[in-house]
CSV table of C-alpha atoms in Angstrom, one decimal:
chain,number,residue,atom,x,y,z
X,1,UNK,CA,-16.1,124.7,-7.0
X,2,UNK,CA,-16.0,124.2,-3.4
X,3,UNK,CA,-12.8,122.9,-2.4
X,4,UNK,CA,-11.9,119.2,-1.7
X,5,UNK,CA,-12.4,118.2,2.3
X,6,UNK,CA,-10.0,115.1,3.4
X,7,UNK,CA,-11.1,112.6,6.1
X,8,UNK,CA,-9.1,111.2,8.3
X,9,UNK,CA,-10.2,107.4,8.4
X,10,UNK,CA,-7.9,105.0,10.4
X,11,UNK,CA,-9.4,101.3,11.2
X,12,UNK,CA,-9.2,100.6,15.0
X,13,UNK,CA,-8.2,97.7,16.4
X,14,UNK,CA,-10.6,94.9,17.8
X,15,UNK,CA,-12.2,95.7,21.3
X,16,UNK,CA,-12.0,92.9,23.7
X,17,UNK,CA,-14.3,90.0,23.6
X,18,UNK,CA,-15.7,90.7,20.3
X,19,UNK,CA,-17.1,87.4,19.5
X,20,UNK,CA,-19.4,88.0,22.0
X,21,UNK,CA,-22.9,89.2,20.7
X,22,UNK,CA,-24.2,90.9,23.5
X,23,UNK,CA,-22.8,92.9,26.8
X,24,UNK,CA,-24.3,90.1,29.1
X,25,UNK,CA,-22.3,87.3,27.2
X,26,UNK,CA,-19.0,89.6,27.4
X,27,UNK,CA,-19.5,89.7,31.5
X,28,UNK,CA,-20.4,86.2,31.3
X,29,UNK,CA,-16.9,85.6,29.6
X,30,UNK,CA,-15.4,88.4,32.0
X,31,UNK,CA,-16.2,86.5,35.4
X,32,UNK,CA,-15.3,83.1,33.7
X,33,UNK,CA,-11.9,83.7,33.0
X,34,UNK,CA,-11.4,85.8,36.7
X,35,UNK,CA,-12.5,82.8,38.3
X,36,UNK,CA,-10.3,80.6,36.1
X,37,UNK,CA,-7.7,83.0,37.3
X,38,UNK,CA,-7.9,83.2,40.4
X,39,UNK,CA,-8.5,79.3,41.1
X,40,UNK,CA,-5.2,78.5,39.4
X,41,UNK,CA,-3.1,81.4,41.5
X,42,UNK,CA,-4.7,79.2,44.3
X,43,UNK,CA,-3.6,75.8,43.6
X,44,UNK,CA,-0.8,76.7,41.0
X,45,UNK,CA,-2.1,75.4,37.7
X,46,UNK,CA,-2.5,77.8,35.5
X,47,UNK,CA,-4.4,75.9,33.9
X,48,UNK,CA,-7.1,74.9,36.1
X,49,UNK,CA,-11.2,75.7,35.3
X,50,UNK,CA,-14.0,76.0,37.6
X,51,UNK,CA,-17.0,73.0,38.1
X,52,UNK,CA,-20.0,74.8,38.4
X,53,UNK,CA,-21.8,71.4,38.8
X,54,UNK,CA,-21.8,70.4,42.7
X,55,UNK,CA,-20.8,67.2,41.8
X,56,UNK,CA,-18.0,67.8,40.1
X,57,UNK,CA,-17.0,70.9,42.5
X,58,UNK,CA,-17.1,68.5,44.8
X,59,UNK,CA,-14.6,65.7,43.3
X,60,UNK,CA,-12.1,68.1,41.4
X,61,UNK,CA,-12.1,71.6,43.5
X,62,UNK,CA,-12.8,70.4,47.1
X,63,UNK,CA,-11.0,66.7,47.3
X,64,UNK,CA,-8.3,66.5,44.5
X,65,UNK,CA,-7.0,70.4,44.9
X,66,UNK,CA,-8.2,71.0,48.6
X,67,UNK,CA,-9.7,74.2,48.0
X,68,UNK,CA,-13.3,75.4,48.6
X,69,UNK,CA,-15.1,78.7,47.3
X,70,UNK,CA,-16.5,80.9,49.9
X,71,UNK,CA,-18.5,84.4,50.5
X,72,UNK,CA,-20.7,83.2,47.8
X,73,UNK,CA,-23.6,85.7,47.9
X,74,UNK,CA,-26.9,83.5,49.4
X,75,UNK,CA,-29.6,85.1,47.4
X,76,UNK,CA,-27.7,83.6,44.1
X,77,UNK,CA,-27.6,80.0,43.2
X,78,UNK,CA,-24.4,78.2,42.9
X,79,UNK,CA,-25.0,77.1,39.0
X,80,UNK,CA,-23.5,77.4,35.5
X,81,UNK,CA,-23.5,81.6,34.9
X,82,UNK,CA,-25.6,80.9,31.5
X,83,UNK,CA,-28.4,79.4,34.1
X,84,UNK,CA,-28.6,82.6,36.2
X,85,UNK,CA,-31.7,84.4,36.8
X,86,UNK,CA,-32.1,87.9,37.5
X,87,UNK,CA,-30.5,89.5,33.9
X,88,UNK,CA,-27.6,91.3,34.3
X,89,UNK,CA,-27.8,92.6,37.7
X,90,UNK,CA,-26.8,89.2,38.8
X,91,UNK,CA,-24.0,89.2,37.1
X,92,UNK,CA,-23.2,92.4,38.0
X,93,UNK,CA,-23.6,91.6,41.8
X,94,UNK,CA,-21.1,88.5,41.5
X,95,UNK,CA,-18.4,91.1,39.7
X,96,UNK,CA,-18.5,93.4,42.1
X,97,UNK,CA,-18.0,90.9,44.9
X,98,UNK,CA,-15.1,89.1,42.6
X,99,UNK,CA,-13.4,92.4,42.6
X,100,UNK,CA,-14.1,93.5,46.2
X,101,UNK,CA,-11.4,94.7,48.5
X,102,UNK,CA,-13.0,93.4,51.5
X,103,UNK,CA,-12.0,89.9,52.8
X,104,UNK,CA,-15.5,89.7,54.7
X,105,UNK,CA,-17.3,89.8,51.3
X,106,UNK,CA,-14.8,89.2,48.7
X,107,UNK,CA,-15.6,86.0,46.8
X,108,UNK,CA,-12.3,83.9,46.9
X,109,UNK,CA,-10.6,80.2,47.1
X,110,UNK,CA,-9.4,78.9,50.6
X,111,UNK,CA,-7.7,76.4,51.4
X,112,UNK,CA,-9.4,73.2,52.8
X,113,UNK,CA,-8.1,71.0,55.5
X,114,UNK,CA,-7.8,66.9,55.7
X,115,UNK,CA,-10.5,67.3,58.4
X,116,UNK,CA,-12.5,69.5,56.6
X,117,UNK,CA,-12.0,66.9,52.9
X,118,UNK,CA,-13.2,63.7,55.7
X,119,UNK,CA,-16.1,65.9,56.5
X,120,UNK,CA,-16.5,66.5,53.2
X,121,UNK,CA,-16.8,62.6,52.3
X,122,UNK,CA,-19.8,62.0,55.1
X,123,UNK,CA,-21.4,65.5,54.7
X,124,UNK,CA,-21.3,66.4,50.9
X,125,UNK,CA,-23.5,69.4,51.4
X,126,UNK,CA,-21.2,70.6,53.7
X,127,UNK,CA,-18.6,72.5,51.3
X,128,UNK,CA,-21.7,73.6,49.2
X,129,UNK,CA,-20.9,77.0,48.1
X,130,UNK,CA,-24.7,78.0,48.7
X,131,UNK,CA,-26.4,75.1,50.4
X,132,UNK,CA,-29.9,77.4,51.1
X,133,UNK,CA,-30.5,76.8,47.1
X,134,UNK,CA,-28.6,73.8,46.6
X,135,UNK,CA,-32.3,72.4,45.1
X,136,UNK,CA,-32.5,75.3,42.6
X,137,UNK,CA,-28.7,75.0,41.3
X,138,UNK,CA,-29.5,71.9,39.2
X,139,UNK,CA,-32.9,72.6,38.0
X,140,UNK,CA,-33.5,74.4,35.0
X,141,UNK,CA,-34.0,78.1,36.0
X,142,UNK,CA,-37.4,78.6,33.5
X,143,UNK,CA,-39.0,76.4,31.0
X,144,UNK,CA,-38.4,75.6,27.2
X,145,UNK,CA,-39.8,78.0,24.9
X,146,UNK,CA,-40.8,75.9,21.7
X,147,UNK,CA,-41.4,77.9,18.5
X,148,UNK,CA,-43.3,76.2,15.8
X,149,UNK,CA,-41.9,77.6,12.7
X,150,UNK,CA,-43.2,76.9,8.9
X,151,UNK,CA,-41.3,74.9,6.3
X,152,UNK,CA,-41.9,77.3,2.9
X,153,UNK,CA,-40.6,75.5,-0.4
X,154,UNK,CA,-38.5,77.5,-2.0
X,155,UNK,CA,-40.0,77.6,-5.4
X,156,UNK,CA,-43.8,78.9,-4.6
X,157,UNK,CA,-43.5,79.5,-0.7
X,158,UNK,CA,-45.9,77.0,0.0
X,159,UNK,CA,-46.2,75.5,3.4
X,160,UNK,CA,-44.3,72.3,3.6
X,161,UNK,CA,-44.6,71.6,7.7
X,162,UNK,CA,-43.6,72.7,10.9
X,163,UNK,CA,-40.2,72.7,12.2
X,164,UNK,CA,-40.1,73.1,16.1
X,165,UNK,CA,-37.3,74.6,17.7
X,166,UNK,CA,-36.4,75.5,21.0
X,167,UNK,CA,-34.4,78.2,23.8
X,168,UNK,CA,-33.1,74.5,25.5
X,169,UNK,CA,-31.0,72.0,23.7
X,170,UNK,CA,-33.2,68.7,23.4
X,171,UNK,CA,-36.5,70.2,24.5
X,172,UNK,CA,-38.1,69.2,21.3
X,173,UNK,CA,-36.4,66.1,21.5
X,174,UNK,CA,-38.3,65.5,24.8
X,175,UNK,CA,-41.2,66.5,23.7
X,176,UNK,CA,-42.2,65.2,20.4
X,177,UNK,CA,-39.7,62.3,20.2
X,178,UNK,CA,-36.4,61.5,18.0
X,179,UNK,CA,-37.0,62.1,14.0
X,180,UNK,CA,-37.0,59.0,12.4
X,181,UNK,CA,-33.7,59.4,10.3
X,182,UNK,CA,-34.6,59.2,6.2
X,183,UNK,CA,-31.6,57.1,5.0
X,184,UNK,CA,-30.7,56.6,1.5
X,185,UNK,CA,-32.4,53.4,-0.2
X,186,UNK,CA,-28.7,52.7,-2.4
X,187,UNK,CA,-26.3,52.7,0.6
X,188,UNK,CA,-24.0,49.8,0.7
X,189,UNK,CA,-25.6,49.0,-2.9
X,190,UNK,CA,-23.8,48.6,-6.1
X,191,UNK,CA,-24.1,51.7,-7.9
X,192,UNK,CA,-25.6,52.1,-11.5
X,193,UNK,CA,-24.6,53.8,-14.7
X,194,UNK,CA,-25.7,54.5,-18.0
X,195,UNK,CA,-23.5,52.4,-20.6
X,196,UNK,CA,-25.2,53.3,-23.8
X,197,UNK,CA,-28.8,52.8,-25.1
X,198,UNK,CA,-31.4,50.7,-25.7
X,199,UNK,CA,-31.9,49.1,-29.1
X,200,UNK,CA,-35.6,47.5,-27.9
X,201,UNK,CA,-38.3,49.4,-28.9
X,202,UNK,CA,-40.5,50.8,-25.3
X,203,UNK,CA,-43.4,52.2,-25.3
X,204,UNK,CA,-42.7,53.9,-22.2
X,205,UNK,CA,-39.4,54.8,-22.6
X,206,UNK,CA,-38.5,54.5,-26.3
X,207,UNK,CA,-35.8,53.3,-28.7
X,208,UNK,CA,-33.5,55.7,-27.2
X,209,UNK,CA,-33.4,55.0,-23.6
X,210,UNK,CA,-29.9,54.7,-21.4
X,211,UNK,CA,-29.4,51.4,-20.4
X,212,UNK,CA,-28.4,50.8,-16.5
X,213,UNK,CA,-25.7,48.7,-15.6
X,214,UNK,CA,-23.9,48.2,-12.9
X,215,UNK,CA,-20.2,49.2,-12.6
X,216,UNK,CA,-17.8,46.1,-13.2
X,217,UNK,CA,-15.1,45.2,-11.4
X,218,UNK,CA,-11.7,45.0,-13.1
X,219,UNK,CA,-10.2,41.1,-13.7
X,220,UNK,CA,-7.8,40.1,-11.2
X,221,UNK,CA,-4.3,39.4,-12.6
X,222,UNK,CA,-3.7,37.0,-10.1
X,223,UNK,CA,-0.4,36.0,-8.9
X,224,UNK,CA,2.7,37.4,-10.8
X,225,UNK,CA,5.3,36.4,-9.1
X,226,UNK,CA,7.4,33.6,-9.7
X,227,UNK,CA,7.2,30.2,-8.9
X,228,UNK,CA,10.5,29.6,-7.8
X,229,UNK,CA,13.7,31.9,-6.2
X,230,UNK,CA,17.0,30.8,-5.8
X,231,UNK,CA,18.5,31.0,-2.3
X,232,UNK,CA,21.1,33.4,-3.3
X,233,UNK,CA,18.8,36.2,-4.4
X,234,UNK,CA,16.5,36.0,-1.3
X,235,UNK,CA,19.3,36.6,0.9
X,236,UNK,CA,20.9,39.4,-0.2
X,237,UNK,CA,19.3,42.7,-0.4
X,238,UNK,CA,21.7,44.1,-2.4
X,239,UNK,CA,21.9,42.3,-5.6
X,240,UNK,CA,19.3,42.7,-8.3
X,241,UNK,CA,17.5,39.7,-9.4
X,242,UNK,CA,17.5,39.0,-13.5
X,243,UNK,CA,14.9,36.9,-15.0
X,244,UNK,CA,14.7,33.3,-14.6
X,245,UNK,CA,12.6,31.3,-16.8
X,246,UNK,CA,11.3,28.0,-16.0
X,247,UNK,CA,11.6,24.9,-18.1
X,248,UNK,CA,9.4,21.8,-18.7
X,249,UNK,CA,12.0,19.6,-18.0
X,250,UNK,CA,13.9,20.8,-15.0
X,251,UNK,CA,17.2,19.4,-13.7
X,252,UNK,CA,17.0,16.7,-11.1
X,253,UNK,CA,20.8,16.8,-10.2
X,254,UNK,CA,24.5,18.8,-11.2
X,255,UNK,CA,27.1,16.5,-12.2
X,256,UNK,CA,31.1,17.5,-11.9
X,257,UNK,CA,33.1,18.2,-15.8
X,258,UNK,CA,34.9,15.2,-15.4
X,259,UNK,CA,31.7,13.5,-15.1
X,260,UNK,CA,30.3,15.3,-17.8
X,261,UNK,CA,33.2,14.5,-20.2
X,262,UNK,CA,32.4,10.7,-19.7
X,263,UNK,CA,28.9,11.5,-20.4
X,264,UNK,CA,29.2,13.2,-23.4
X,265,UNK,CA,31.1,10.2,-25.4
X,266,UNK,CA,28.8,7.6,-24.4
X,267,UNK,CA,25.8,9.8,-25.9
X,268,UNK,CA,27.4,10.1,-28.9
X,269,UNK,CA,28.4,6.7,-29.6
């Protein structure tokens, strides 16, 4: 019997970014966050982000926190990193100016003067990070890819339709219209149920076919409290209020006892 061999198996903890599914995601994630960085070191909010719309670079970065970006490499749009061309190399080319040690090259934030903010205000395109391909940072970098893909029912696998889908959010939208939405015929309808069975002979669906009604609401009790509450008992929170029950012929008025004692002989005689 050959002897027993023992493995050593210990579980590893998580690499970084692990969510991500590919390596071009986890540098996408990589440069985000270094930017994120290294904008809020520059204006002293840690927890500032980066616009990578012009427009909203414009308003937030430039005018409200007086910083621009600059050395941004001219052969690479200024756009969204998920709208890059050029694979991974681009990205790669942006990291290794982000991490350069040169101040000529190194992409960084600078501050931005009142002068330079007016200047701003007349001449947008002026603090444009890449103005040579300012046209191409808003445009989509390469057209919608829509795959027409069957509809199989699950029972037989026969062909039910075609269910477009797309690489772009709301290309098939644009392109073949909204879906008209298949609501339910019953909503805001009284609901039915079965409340025992039919006594009339059918030819259809026979003696012993479910009757549908609809569901009933329960009687309303109406109101229970009481009619009248003496002055005493509404005041004060603290005492508990016995019963009171009314009577069909209610006192008008209180008379004194000494009243009362020259009442009460003059009903009996």
């Amino acid at each position: 019997m050959a002897p027993l061999l023992f493995v050593e198996f210990t579980l590893q903890p998580h690499p970084p970014h692990e969510g991500f599914p590919c390596h071009r995601s986890r540098l996408r994630g990589e440069l985000r966050a270094y930017i994120n960085r290294m904008l809020g070191d520059a204006i002293g909010n840690p927890r500032a982000r980066m616009r990578w719309t012009f427009q909203a670079y414009l308003e937030e970065i430039v005018l409200r926190d007086r910083h621009q970006l600059v050395h941004w490499p001219p052969h690479i749009p200024f756009a969204n990193l998920s709208l890059l061309k050029g694979g991974i190399r681009t990205l790669l080319e942006l990291r290794r100016l982000l991490y350069s040690q040169d101040p000529n090259l190194a992409i960084r934030f600078e501050p931005v003067t009142a002068e330079e903010c007016a200047k701003a205000v007349l001449d947008p395109m002026s603090m444009h990070p890449n103005p040579a391909m300012a046209n191409l940072s808003d445009s989509p970098i390469f057209e919608p890819l829509i795959v027409h893909s069957s509809a199989l029912h699950p029972g037989d696998l026969g062909r039910l339709g075609s269910h477009p889908t797309s690489t772009q959010a709301g290309a098939v939208k644009k392109m073949f219209g909204k879906v008209r939405r298949r609501q339910r015929s019953d909503v805001k309808r009284r609901h039915q149920r079965r409340t025992g069975k039919n006594t009339s002979h059918n030819s259809q669906t026979g003696g012993s076919a479910a009757v549908l009604h609809g569901r009933r609401r329960p009687p309303k009790r109406g109101i229970t409290s009481f009619q009248f509450v003496l002055p005493e008992t509404a005041d004060s929170k603290c005492c508990q209020r016995s019963d009171y029950y009314l009577t069909d012929d209610p006192i008008d008025e209180f008379v004194s006892d000494e009243d009362a004692d020259e009442i009460e002989p003059a009903s009996e005689g």
